[in-house]
Coordinates of C-alpha atoms in Angstrom, one line a residue:
X1 CA -52.8 45.8 90.6
X2 CA -56.6 45.2 91.3
X3 CA -55.8 41.8 92.8
X4 CA -53.3 43.4 95.1
X5 CA -55.8 46.1 96.3
X6 CA -58.4 43.4 96.9
X7 CA -56.1 41.9 99.6
X8 CA -56.5 45.2 101.6
X9 CA -60.0 45.9 100.5
X10 CA -61.5 46.6 104.1
X11 CA -58.8 49.3 104.8
X12 CA -59.6 50.9 101.4
X13 CA -63.3 50.8 101.9
X14 CA -63.0 52.7 105.2
X15 CA -60.8 55.2 103.4
X16 CA -63.2 55.7 100.6
X17 CA -66.1 56.4 103.1
X18 CA -64.0 59.2 104.6
X19 CA -63.1 60.6 101.1
X20 CA -66.8 60.6 99.9
X21 CA -67.9 62.3 103.1
X22 CA -65.2 65.0 102.9
X23 CA -66.2 65.6 99.1
X24 CA -69.8 65.9 100.0
X25 CA -69.2 68.5 102.7
X26 CA -66.9 70.8 100.7
X27 CA -69.5 72.4 98.4
X28 CA -71.7 73.3 101.3
X29 CA -69.5 76.4 101.8
X30 CA -70.9 77.8 98.5
X31 CA -74.5 77.4 99.8
X32 CA -73.4 79.2 103.0
X33 CA -71.9 82.0 100.9
X34 CA -75.2 82.3 99.0
X35 CA -77.3 82.4 102.2
X36 CA -74.9 84.9 103.8
X37 CA -75.1 87.3 100.9
X38 CA -78.9 86.9 100.8
X39 CA -79.0 87.8 104.5
X40 CA -76.8 90.8 104.0
X41 CA -79.2 92.1 101.1
X42 CA -82.2 91.7 103.4
X43 CA -83.8 95.0 104.4
X44 CA -82.6 96.0 108.0
X45 CA -79.8 93.3 108.0
X46 CA -77.3 93.6 110.8
X47 CA -74.2 91.7 111.8
X48 CA -76.2 89.7 114.4
X49 CA -78.9 88.7 111.8
X50 CA -76.3 87.5 109.3
X51 CA -74.5 85.5 112.0
X52 CA -77.8 84.1 113.2
X53 CA -78.6 83.0 109.7
X54 CA -75.3 81.3 108.7
X55 CA -73.3 81.0 111.9
X56 CA -74.5 77.6 113.1
X57 CA -74.5 76.0 109.7
X58 CA -70.9 77.3 109.1
X59 CA -69.7 75.8 112.4
X60 CA -71.4 72.5 111.7
X61 CA -70.0 72.3 108.1
X62 CA -66.5 73.3 109.4
X63 CA -66.7 70.6 112.2
X64 CA -67.8 67.9 109.7
X65 CA -65.0 68.8 107.3
X66 CA -62.4 68.6 110.1
X67 CA -63.5 65.2 111.2
X68 CA -63.6 64.0 107.6
X69 CA -60.0 65.3 107.0
X70 CA -58.8 63.5 110.1
X71 CA -60.4 60.2 109.1
X72 CA -58.9 60.6 105.6
X73 CA -55.4 61.2 107.0
X74 CA -55.4 58.2 109.3
X75 CA -57.0 55.9 106.7
X76 CA -54.5 57.0 104.1
X77 CA -51.5 56.2 106.2
X78 CA -52.8 52.8 107.2
X79 CA -53.5 51.9 103.5
X80 CA -50.1 53.3 102.3
X81 CA -48.0 51.3 104.9
X82 CA -49.9 48.0 104.3
X83 CA -49.6 48.5 100.5
X84 CA -45.9 49.0 100.7
X85 CA -45.4 45.8 102.7
X86 CA -47.6 43.9 100.1
X87 CA -45.6 45.3 97.2
X88 CA -42.2 44.4 98.8
X89 CA -43.3 40.8 99.4
X90 CA -44.9 40.5 95.9
X91 CA -41.7 41.7 94.2
X92 CA -39.5 39.2 96.3
X93 CA -41.8 36.3 95.3
X94 CA -42.1 37.2 91.6
X95 CA -38.6 38.6 90.8
X96 CA -36.6 37.0 87.9
X97 CA -33.4 36.1 89.6
X98 CA -31.6 37.8 92.3
X99 CA -29.6 41.1 92.1
X100 CA -28.6 42.9 95.2
X101 CA -28.5 46.4 93.5
X102 CA -31.8 45.9 91.7
X103 CA -33.6 44.3 94.7
X104 CA -32.5 46.8 97.2
X105 CA -33.6 49.7 94.9
X106 CA -37.0 48.2 94.3
X107 CA -37.5 47.5 98.0
X108 CA -36.5 50.9 99.3
X109 CA -37.2 53.3 96.4
X110 CA -39.4 51.4 93.9
X111 CA -42.0 50.3 96.4
X112 CA -42.6 53.9 97.5
X113 CA -42.8 55.1 93.9
X114 CA -45.1 52.2 92.9
X115 CA -47.4 53.0 95.7
X116 CA -48.4 56.2 93.9
X117 CA -49.8 54.2 91.0
X118 CA -52.0 52.3 93.3
X119 CA -53.2 55.4 95.0
X120 CA -54.6 56.6 91.6
X121 CA -56.8 53.6 91.6
X122 CA -58.1 53.2 95.2
X123 CA -58.1 56.8 96.3
X124 CA -57.5 59.6 93.8
X125 CA -60.0 58.5 91.1
X126 CA -62.9 58.1 93.4
X127 CA -62.0 61.3 95.4
X128 CA -61.8 63.4 92.2
X129 CA -65.0 62.0 90.8
X130 CA -66.9 62.7 94.1
X131 CA -65.5 66.2 94.4
X132 CA -66.2 67.3 90.9
X133 CA -69.5 65.6 90.8
X134 CA -70.6 67.3 94.0
X135 CA -69.5 70.7 92.8
X136 CA -71.5 70.2 89.6
X137 CA -74.6 69.0 91.4
X138 CA -74.4 72.0 93.8
X139 CA -74.1 74.3 90.9
X140 CA -77.2 72.7 89.3
X141 CA -79.2 73.4 92.4
X142 CA -78.1 77.0 93.1
X143 CA -77.5 78.3 89.6
X144 CA -77.9 76.0 86.6
X145 CA -77.5 78.9 84.1
X146 CA -73.9 79.1 85.0
X147 CA -73.2 75.4 84.4
X148 CA -72.1 75.7 80.7
X149 CA -69.4 78.2 81.7
X150 CA -68.3 75.9 84.4
X151 CA -68.0 72.9 82.1
X152 CA -66.4 74.7 79.2
X153 CA -63.8 76.2 81.5
X154 CA -62.8 72.6 82.4
X155 CA -61.9 71.3 78.9
X156 CA -58.7 73.4 78.2
X157 CA -57.5 72.7 81.6
X158 CA -57.8 68.9 81.0
X159 CA -55.9 69.0 77.7
X160 CA -52.7 70.7 79.1
X161 CA -51.7 67.8 81.3
X162 CA -51.6 65.2 78.4
X163 CA -48.7 67.2 76.9
X164 CA -46.3 66.3 79.6
X165 CA -47.4 62.7 80.6
X166 CA -45.1 60.7 78.3
X167 CA -42.0 62.7 79.2
X168 CA -42.7 62.3 82.9
X169 CA -42.8 58.5 82.5
X170 CA -39.5 58.5 80.5
X171 CA -37.8 60.5 83.2
X172 CA -39.2 58.4 86.0
X173 CA -37.8 55.3 84.3
X174 CA -34.4 56.9 84.0
X175 CA -34.5 58.0 87.6
X176 CA -35.3 54.4 88.7
X177 CA -32.5 53.0 86.5
X178 CA -30.0 55.4 87.9
X179 CA -30.9 54.5 91.4
X180 CA -30.1 50.9 90.5
X181 CA -26.7 52.0 89.1
X182 CA -25.9 53.9 92.2
X183 CA -26.7 50.9 94.4
X184 CA -24.3 48.8 92.2
X185 CA -21.5 51.3 92.3
X186 CA -20.7 51.9 95.9
X187 CA -17.2 50.4 95.9
X188 CA -14.2 52.8 95.9
X189 CA -13.0 51.7 92.4
X190 CA -16.4 52.8 91.0
X191 CA -16.2 56.2 92.7
X192 CA -16.0 58.2 89.4
X193 CA -18.9 56.3 87.7
X194 CA -20.8 56.7 91.0
X195 CA -20.5 60.5 90.9
X196 CA -21.4 60.7 87.2
X197 CA -24.6 58.7 88.0
X198 CA -25.3 61.1 90.8
X199 CA -25.1 64.1 88.5
X200 CA -27.4 62.4 85.9
X201 CA -29.9 61.6 88.7
X202 CA -29.8 65.3 89.8
X203 CA -30.5 66.6 86.2
X204 CA -33.3 64.0 85.8
X205 CA -35.0 64.8 89.1
X206 CA -34.9 68.5 88.4
X207 CA -36.3 68.1 84.9
X208 CA -39.0 65.9 86.3
X209 CA -40.0 68.4 89.0
X210 CA -40.4 71.1 86.3
X211 CA -42.7 68.9 84.3
X212 CA -44.7 68.0 87.4
X213 CA -45.1 71.7 88.3
X214 CA -46.4 72.5 84.8
X215 CA -49.0 69.7 85.1
X216 CA -50.0 70.5 88.7
X217 CA -50.1 74.4 88.6
X218 CA -50.9 74.8 84.9
X219 CA -54.3 73.4 85.1
X220 CA -55.5 75.8 87.7
X221 CA -54.2 78.8 85.8
X222 CA -55.7 77.5 82.6
X223 CA -59.1 77.1 84.3
X224 CA -59.3 80.8 85.3
X225 CA -57.9 82.0 82.0
X226 CA -60.4 79.9 80.0
X227 CA -63.2 81.1 82.1
X228 CA -62.3 84.7 81.5
X229 CA -62.1 84.1 77.8
X230 CA -65.4 82.4 77.7
X231 CA -67.0 85.2 79.6
X232 CA -65.4 87.8 77.3
X233 CA -66.4 85.9 74.1
X234 CA -70.0 85.3 75.4
X235 CA -70.5 89.0 76.2
X236 CA -68.9 90.2 73.0
X237 CA -70.8 87.8 70.6
X238 CA -73.9 87.1 72.8
X239 CA -73.3 83.4 72.9
X240 CA -75.2 82.8 76.1
X241 CA -72.4 81.0 77.8
X242 CA -73.2 82.9 81.0
X243 CA -76.6 84.4 82.1
X244 CA -77.2 88.0 81.0
X245 CA -79.0 88.7 84.2
X246 CA -78.7 87.2 87.8
X247 CA -78.5 88.1 91.4
X248 CA -75.2 88.8 93.2
X249 CA -75.7 85.9 95.5
X250 CA -75.9 83.3 92.7
X251 CA -72.9 84.8 90.9
X252 CA -70.9 84.8 94.2
X253 CA -71.9 81.2 94.8
X254 CA -70.6 80.3 91.2
X255 CA -67.3 82.0 92.1
X256 CA -67.0 79.9 95.1
X257 CA -67.7 76.7 93.1
X258 CA -65.2 77.8 90.5
X259 CA -62.6 78.2 93.1
X260 CA -63.5 74.8 94.6
X261 CA -63.3 73.3 91.2
X262 CA -59.7 74.7 90.7
X263 CA -58.4 72.3 93.4
X264 CA -59.6 69.0 92.0
X265 CA -58.7 70.0 88.5
X266 CA -55.2 70.7 89.7
X267 CA -55.3 67.4 91.4
X268 CA -56.2 65.7 88.1
X269 CA -52.8 66.9 86.8
X270 CA -51.1 65.6 89.9
X271 CA -52.9 62.2 89.6
X272 CA -52.0 61.8 85.9
X273 CA -48.4 62.7 86.5
X274 CA -48.4 60.4 89.6
X275 CA -49.6 57.5 87.4
X276 CA -47.1 58.1 84.7
X277 CA -44.3 58.4 87.2
X278 CA -45.3 55.2 89.1
X279 CA -45.5 52.9 86.1
X280 CA -41.7 52.2 85.7
X281 CA -41.7 51.0 89.4
X282 CA -45.0 49.1 89.3
X283 CA -44.0 46.8 86.4
X284 CA -41.0 45.1 88.1
X285 CA -43.3 44.2 91.1
X286 CA -45.1 41.7 89.0
X287 CA -42.0 40.1 87.5
X288 CA -42.1 41.8 84.1
X289 CA -38.7 43.6 84.3

């Protein structure tokens, strides 16, 4: 897989630059929130003074974020399309024998599915590392006393996704195999078996979607629940997980960072399920199935 990605390394390098820039811009909103609340708390503050304090920085950050998002979208599409072409050619070169049903399924469906596994390597891993790292660094700079609560809230959220990974890979393998069966049973005399395979595919896809939803959405919910529990336990038993005193601006900035962190944590669930789902389609590309 790494060798395949090296063949399109310049496209990937451009995409990674856009992803890194976007991740670096996102936490700036928490700094703007802190400055804005500080301006509001200033004696004699008015709407005009608050806008004068944070208006220009907010516009600059928003503009930078929009440009980074555009660059990411174009770069992602270029890498995706080139990668699909390479995967299709690699499969045809390394396949063990020819089978019309298997080959058509792998070219049309398997390549799209296998692409997700490569995205984990060249895009998602770096993006999530940059996003989470930037949020933690910003939290260190604006309110380090809140960092233990931030990190402890992450751990339960990370554990939940491991519960559904193996089941997702098994279902993905079944879905891929069912597509191959459908491609081989298009003749009239196979109509009954074709329809049975369709129903099996429907059940498998729905089951897979439920598990993906649990991994994607469950992590965000667990993040907020675990944070609430840590706050309650810390206050009840005086564990010092959160600072006993602090200004409203810093606490608000922490809330913004926690909200920002919920998205990449949810993405971790999506990335893990994406990897598990893609593996049954990646393996045949290199002649192992």
